[in-house]
Coordinates of C-alpha atoms and ligand atoms in Angstrom, one line a residue:
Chain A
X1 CA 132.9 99.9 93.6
X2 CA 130.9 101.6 96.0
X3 CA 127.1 100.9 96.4
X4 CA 124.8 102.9 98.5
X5 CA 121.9 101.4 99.8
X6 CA 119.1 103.7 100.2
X7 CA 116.8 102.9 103.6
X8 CA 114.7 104.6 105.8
X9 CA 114.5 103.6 109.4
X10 CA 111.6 101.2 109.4
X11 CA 113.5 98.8 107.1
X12 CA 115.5 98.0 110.4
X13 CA 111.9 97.3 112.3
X14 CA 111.7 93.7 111.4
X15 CA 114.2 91.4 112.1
X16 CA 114.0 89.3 109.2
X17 CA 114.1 92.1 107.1
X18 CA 117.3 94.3 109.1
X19 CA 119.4 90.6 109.1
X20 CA 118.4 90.6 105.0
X21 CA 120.3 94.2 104.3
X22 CA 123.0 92.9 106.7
X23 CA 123.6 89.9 104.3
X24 CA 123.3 92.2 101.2
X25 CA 126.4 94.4 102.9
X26 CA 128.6 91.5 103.8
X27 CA 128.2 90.2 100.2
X28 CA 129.0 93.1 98.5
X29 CA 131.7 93.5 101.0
X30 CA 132.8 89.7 100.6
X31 CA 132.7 90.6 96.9
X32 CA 135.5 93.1 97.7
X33 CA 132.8 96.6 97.2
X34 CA 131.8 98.8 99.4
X35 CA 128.5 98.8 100.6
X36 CA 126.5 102.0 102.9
X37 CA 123.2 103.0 103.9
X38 CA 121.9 106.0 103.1
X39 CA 119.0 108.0 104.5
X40 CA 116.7 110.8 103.2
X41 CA 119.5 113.2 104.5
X42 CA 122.4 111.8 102.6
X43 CA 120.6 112.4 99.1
X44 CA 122.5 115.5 97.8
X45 CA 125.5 112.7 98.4
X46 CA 124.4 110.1 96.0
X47 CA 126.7 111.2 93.0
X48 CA 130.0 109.9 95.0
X49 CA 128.7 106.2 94.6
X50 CA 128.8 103.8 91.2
X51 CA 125.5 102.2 92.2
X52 CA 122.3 102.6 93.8
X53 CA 120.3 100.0 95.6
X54 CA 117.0 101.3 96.7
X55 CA 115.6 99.2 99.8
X56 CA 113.2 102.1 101.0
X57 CA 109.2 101.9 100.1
X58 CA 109.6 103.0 96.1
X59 CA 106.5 105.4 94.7
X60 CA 107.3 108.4 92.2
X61 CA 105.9 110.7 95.7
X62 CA 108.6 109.3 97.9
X63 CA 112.2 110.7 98.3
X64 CA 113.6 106.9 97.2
X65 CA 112.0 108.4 93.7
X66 CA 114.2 111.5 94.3
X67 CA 117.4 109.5 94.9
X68 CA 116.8 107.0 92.0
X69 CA 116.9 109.8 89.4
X70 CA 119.5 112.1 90.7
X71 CA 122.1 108.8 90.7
X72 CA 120.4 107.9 87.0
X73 CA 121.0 111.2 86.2
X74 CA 124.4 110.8 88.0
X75 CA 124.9 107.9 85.4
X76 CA 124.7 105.0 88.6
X77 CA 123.6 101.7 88.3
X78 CA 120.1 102.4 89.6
X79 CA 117.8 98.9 91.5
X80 CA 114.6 100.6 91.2
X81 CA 115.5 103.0 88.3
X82 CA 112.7 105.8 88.3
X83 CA 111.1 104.0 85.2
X84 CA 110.6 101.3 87.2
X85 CA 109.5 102.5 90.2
X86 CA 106.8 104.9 88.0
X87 CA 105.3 102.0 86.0
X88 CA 105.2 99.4 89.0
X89 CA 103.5 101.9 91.3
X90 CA 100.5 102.6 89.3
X91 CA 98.3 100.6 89.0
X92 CA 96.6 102.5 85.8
X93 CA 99.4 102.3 84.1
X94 CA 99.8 98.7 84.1
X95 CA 95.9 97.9 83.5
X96 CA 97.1 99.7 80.6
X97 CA 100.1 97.6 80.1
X98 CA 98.8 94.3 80.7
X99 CA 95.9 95.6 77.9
X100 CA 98.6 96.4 75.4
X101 CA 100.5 93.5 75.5
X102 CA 97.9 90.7 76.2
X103 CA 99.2 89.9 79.4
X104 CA 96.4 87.2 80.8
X105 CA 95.3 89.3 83.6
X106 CA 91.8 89.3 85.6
X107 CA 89.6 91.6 83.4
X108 CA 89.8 95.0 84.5
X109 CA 87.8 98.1 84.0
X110 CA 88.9 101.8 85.0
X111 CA 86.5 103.6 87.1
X112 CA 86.0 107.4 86.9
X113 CA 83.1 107.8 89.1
X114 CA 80.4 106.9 86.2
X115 CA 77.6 105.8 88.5
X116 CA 74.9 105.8 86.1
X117 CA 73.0 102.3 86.3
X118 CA 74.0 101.5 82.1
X119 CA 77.5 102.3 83.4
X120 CA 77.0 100.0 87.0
X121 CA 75.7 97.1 84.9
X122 CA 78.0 97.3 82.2
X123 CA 81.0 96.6 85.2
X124 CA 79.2 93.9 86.8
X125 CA 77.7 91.9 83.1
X126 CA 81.4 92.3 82.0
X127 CA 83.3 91.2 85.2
X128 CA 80.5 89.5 87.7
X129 CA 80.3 89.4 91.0
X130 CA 81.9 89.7 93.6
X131 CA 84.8 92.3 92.0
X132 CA 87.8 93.6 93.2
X133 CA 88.4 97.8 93.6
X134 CA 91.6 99.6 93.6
X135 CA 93.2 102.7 94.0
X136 CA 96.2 103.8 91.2
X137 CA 98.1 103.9 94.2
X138 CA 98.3 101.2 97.0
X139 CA 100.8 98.7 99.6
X140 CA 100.8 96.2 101.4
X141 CA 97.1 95.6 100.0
X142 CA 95.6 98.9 101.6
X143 CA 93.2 100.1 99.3
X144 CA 92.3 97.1 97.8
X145 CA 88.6 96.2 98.5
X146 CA 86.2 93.7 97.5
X147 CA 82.8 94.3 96.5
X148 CA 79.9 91.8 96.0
X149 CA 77.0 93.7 95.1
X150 CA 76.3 97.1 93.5
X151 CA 75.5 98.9 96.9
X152 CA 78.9 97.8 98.5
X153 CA 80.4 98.9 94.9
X154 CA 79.1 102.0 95.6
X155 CA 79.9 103.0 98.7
X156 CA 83.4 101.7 99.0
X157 CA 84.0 103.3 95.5
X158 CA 83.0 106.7 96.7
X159 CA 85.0 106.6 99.4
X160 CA 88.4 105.6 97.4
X161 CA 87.4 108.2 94.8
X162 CA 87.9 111.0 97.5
X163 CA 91.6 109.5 97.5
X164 CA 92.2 109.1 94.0
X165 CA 90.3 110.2 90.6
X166 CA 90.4 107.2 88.9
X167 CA 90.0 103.4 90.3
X168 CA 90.5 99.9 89.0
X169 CA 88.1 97.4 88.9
X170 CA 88.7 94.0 88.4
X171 CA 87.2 90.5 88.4
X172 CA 87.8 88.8 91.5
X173 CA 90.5 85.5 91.1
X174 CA 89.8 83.1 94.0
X175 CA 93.0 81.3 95.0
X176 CA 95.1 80.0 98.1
X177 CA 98.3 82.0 97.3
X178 CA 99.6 84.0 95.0
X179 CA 102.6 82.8 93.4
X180 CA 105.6 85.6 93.8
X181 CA 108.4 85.4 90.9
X182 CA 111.1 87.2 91.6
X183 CA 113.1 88.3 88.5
X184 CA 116.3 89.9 87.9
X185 CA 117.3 91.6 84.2
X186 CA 114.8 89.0 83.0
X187 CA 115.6 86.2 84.6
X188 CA 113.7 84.1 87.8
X189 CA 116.2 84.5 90.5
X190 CA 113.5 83.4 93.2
X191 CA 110.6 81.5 93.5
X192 CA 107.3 81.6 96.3
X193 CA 104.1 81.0 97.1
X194 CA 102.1 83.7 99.3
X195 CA 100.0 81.8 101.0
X196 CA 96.2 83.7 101.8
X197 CA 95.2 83.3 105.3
X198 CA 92.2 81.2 106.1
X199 CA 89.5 83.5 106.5
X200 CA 90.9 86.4 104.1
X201 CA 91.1 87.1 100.3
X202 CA 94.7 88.8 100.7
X203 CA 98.3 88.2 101.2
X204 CA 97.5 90.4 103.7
X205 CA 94.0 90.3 105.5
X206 CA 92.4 92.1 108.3
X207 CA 90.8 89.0 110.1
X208 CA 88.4 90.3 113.2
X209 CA 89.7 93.4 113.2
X210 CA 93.3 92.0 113.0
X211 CA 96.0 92.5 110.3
X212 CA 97.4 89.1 109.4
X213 CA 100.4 87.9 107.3
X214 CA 99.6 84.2 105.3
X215 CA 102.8 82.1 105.0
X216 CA 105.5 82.8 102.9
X217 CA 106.6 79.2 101.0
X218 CA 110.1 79.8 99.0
X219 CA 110.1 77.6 95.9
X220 CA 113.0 76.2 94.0
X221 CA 113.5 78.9 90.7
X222 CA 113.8 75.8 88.3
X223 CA 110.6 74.2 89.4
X224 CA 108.5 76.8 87.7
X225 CA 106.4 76.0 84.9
X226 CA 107.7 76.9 81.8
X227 CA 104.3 78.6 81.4
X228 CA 104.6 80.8 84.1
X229 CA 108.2 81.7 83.6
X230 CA 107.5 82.3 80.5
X231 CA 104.7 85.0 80.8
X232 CA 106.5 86.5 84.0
X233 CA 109.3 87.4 81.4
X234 CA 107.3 88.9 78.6
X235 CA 105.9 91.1 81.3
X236 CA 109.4 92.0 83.0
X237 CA 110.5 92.8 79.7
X238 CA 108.2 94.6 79.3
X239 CA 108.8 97.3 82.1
X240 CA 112.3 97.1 82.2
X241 CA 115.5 95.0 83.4
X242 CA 115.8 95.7 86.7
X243 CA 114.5 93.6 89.8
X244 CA 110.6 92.9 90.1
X245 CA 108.6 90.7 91.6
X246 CA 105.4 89.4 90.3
X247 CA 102.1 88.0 91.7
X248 CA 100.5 85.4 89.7
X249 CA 97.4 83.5 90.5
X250 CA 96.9 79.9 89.1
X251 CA 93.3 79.3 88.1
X252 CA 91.7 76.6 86.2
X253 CA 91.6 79.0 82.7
X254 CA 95.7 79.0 83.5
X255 CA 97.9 82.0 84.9
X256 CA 96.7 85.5 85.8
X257 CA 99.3 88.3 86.4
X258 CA 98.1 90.7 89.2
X259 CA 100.5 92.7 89.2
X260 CA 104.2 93.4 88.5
X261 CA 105.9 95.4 92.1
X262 CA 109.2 97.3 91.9
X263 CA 111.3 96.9 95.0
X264 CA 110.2 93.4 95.8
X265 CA 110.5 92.5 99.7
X266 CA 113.3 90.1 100.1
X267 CA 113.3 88.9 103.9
X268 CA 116.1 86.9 105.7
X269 CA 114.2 83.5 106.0
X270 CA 111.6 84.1 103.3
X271 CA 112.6 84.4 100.1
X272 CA 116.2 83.1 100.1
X273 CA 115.5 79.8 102.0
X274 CA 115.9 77.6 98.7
X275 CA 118.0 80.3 96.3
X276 CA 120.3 81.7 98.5
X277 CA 122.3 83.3 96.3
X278 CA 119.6 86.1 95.4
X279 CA 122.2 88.5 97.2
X280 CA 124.9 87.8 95.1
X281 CA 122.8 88.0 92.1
X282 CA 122.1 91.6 93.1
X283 CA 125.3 92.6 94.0
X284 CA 126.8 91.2 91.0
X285 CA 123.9 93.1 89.1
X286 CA 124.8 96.3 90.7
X287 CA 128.4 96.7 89.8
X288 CA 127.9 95.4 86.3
Chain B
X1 CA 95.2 114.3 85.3
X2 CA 97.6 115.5 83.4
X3 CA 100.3 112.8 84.5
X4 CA 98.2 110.6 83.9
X5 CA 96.9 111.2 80.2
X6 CA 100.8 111.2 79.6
X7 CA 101.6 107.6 81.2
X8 CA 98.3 106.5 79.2
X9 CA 99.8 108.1 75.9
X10 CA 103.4 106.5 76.8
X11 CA 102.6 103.3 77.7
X12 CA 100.6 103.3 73.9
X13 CA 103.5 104.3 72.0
X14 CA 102.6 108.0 71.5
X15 CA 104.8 110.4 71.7
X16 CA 103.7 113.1 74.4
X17 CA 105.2 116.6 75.3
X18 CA 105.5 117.0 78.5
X19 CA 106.1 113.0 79.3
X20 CA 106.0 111.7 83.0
X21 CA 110.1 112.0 83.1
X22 CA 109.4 115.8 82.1
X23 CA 106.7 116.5 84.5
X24 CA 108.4 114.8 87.6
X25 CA 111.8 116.4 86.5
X26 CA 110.0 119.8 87.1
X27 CA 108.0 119.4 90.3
X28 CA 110.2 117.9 92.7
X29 CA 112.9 120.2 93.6
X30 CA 115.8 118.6 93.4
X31 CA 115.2 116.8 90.3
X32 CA 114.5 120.7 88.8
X33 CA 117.6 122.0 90.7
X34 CA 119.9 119.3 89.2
X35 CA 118.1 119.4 85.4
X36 CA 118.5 123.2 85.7
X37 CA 122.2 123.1 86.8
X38 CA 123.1 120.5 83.6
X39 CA 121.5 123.1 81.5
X40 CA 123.2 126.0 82.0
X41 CA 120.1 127.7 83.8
X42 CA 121.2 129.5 87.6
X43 CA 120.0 127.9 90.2
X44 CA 121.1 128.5 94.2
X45 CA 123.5 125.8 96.0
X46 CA 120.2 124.3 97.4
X47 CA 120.4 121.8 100.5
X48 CA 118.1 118.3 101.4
X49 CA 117.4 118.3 105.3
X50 CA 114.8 117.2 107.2
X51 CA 116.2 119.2 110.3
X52 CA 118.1 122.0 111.3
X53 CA 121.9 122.0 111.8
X54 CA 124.3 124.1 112.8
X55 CA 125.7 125.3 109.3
X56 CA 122.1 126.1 108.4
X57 CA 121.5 130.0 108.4
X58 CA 118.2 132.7 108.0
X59 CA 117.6 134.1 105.2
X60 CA 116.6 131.6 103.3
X61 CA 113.5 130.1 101.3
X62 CA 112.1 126.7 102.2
X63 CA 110.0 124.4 100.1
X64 CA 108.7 121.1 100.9
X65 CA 109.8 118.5 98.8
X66 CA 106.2 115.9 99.0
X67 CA 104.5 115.4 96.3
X68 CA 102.8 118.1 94.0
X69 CA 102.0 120.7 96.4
X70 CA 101.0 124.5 95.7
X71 CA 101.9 127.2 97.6
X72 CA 105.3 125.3 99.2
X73 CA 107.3 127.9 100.0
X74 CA 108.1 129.8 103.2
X75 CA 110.8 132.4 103.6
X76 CA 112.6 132.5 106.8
X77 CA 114.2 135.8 108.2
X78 CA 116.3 134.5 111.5
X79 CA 117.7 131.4 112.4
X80 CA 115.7 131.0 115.7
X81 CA 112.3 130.5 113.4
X82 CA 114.7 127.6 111.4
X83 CA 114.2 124.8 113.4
X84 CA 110.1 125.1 113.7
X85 CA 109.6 126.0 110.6
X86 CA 111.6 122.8 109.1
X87 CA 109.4 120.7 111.4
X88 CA 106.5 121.2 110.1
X89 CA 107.5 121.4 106.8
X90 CA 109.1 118.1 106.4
X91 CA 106.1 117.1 108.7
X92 CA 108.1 116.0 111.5
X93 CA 110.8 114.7 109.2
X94 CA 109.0 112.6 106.9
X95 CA 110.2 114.7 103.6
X96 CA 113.2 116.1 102.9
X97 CA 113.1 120.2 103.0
X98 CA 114.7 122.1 100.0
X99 CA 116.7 125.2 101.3
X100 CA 117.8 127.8 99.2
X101 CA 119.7 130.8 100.5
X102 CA 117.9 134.3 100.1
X103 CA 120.1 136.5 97.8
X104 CA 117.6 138.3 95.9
X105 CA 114.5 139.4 95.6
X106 CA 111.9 136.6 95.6
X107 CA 109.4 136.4 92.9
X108 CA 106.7 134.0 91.9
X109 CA 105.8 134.3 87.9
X110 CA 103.7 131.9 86.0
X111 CA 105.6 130.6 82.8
X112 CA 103.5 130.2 79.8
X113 CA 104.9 128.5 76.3
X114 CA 108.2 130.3 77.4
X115 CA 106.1 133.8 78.1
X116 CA 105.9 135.0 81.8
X117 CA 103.7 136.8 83.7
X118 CA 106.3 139.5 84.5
X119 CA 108.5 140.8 81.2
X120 CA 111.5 141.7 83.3
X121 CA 111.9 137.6 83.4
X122 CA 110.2 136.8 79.6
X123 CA 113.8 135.7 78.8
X124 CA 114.6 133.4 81.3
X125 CA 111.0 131.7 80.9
X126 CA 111.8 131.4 77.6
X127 CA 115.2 129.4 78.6
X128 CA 113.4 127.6 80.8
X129 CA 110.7 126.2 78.6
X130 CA 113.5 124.9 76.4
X131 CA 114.6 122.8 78.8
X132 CA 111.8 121.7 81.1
X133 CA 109.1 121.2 78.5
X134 CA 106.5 122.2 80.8
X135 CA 103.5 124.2 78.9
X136 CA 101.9 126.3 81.7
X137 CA 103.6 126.8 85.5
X138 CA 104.7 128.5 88.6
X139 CA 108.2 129.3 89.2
X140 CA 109.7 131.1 92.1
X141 CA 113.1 132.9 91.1
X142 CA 115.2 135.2 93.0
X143 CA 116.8 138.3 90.9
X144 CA 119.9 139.5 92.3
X145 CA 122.6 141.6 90.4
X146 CA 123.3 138.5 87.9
X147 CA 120.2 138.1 86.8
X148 CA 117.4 135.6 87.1
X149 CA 118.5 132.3 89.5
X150 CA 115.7 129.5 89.8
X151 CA 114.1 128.3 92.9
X152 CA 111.3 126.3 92.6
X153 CA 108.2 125.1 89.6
X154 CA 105.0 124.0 91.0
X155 CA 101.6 123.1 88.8
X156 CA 100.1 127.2 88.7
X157 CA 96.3 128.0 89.6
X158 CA 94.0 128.7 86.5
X159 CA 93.3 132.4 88.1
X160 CA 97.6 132.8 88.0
X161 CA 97.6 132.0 84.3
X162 CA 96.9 134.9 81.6
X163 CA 94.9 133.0 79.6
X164 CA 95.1 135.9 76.5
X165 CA 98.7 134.7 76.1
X166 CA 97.7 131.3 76.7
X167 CA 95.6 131.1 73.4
X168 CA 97.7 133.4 71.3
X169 CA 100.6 130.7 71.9
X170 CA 98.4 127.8 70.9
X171 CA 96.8 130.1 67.6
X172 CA 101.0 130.1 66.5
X173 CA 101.5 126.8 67.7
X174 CA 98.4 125.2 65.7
X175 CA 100.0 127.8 62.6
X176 CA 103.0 126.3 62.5
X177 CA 102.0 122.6 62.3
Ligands
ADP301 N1 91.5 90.7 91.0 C1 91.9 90.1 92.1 N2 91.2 89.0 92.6 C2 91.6 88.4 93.7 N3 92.5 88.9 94.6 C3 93.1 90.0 94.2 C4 92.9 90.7 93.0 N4 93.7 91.7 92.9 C5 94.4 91.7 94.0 N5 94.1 90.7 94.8 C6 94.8 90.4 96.1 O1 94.8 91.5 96.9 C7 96.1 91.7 97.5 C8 96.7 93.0 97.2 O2 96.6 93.3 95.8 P1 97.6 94.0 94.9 O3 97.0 94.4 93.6 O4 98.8 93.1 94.8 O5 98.0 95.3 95.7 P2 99.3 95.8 96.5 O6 100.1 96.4 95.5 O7 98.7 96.7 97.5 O8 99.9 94.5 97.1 C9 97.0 90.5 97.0 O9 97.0 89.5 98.0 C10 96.2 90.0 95.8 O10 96.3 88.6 95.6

């Protein structure tokens, strides 16, 4: 079989992620398959492959949207199918998805720039304080702000509504990591904790002025609580079969799905210390 | 908004016409190039570059591939205005560039319900309406000697829109439910 990998150059900038899509190519290759990266200029190519493996940042603006569904339309084995990459992206759509299906979620309002003061108070009696702000569209935790009173509400919510027409806003979950569940056609294939850095609220938080990265603590898959596997399922399901990861915080009144990501990083060193056969699980995924 | 109204409608079980497959299918030019090629409708051999190359030749019409934008294309007349023009169009390489080769005359017609703007076209808009779904838009199509051949669909400005033929379509839509 022969698998492209779709990339763009800055998935080589890291060395823990360029040494993960080296190990993704040697298992495909060890699995007897063929296994080449592809870049925005190779996209009219796609239909000579059997499957597509998108490694590129995913959103339905990007060109990795392109590729996914001209190989779907192609009839490949697509890893992030458009569907995929559509619902996980937008943040909208899943308020709307965790609503739907009673996924236990922090509660959530969307925001369309309402600011009259029965509006205001209805967000803050129904979610308290501090609360969280986001636009449809965000990564790596840019445009995601907190806000702990109505004036900081205010101003930080004017300034993502020149970005975006609609915003969510969410109760704020206090925790020390978020867990990550990495699942593949349904099933946990990894297992981490995201650790918060001290003196942040994020996975990734600007601390004095600095952008900084809390731990990443790999898991084993069959130590999660049946609780937890259970609702990361229902929500995979949910969106499709293809591989997500999820973010999960553990509170006191039990889980709370933040949200559900397409095209989930997987790191040399990170995420396969304790399950190291993630990569065969794709690869094996990919040619099915 | 209107992607959005349709991922809210989706994701709630409803059917909606156009749905988010539909609309993205139309305004990213590939994805309308390939749809339009499976369907019988003629389309140019279009290319995907995000710089200029050596097999790349003037005339041809240029339309950035990022997200949603109005008002894409660019025709270029010689090759030594390629290489700029690609530049800043794929804004220094981020996007690919869509490039189609200049064999007719280009025109930009705003497709309503499967009516156009212009009547020389009304049939192809019809054709196209078939298969794309999409309710009100612009297209860009060249006419050469075969006919009509498809270029590009972008979301059309309300003052592009004839909004006479707008509402009679809607009267003998609303009739026929
Ligand atoms: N309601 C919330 N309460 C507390 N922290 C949150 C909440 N929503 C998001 N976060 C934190 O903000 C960070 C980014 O949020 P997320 O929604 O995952 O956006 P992104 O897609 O940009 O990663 C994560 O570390 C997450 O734990």
């Amino acid at each position: 079989m022969k698998i492209a990998c779709f990339v763009e150059a800055y998935n080589f900038d890291l060395k823990s992620e360029q040494s993960a899509l080296l190990k993704f190519k040697s298992t495909a290759e060890s699995m007897g398959h063929s296994f080449e990266f592809i870049f925005k200029d190779d996209i009219s190519k796609i239909s000579d492959y059997n499957a597509l493996f998108i490694r590129a940042t995913t959103d339905p603006s990007s060109c990795a949207y392109i590729v996914s569904r001209l190989a779907e339309q192609s009839g490949l084995k697509v890893i992030d199918d458009p569907h995929s990459i559509r619902t996980c992206s937008n943040k909208v759509i899943l308020h709307d998805i965790f609503q739907k299906n009673n996924i236990p979620s922090p509660g959530s309002i969307l925001f369309y720039g309402d600011y009259s003061p029965e509006n205001i108070d209805g967000i803050f009696k129904s979610l308290g304080y501090p609360v969280i702000i986001k636009t449809p569209y965000t990564r790596f935790s840019s445009h995601v702000e907190k806000a702990s009173n109505v004036a900081e509400f205010i101003e930080i919510s004017k300034h993502l509504l020149r970005k975006a027409k609609v915003l969510v806003v969410q109760e704020y979950v206090q925790s020390d990591f978020d867990w990550r569940v990495g699942i593949l056609r349904n099933e946990v294939i990894y297992l981490c904790k995201y650790c918060i850095p001290k003196g942040g609220w994020k996975v990734k938080s600007k601390i004095n002025g600095k952008n900084v990265w809390g731990d990443t603590i790999a898991v084993p898959r069959d130590s999660i609580s049946p609780e937890l596997k259970d609702i990361s399922i229902t929500l995979s399901k949910y969106v499709g079969n293809g591989l997500y990861g999820l973010d999960v915080k553990e509170t006191n009144e039990g889980y709370k799905v933040i949200e559900i990501n397409d095209n989930p990083s997987i790191y040399d060193g990170f995420e396969d210390v304790i399950d190291k056969d993630i990569y065969e699980k794709i690869i094996t995924e990919l040619i099915s | 908004m209107g992607y959005y109204v349709s991922a809210h409608a989706e994701t709630f079980g409803v059917e909606v016409t156009p749905n988010c497959t539909e609309i993205m299918d139309a305004y990213r030019n590939p994805l309308l190039m390939e749809k339009a090629r499976r369907n019988g409708i003629r389309t140019n051999e279009y290319r995907l570059i995000t710089s200029a190359k050596s097999e790349i030749n003037a005339p041809a019409v240029l339309f950035a591939v990022n997200p949603f934008t109005n008002n894409s294309m660019k025709v270029v007349d010689s090759d030594s205005n390629l290489p700029g023009m690609i530049k800043k169009m794929s804004m220094g390489a981020r996007f690919p560039v869509s490039l189609h080769p200049l064999t007719g005359e280009v025109l930009e017609i705003t497709q309503m319900f499967g009516e156009s703007t212009n009547e020389e076209t009304s049939g192809f808009t019809k054709r196209f309406y078939e298969v794309f779904n999409i309710p009100i838009c612009k297209l860009v199509v060249q006419i050469d000697d075969g006919g009509v051949v498809l270029n590009h669909c972008e979301p059309a400005m309300k003052k592009e829109v004839k909004w006479d033929i707008v509402h009679d379509k809607m009267r003998e839509i609303k009739q026929e439910l």
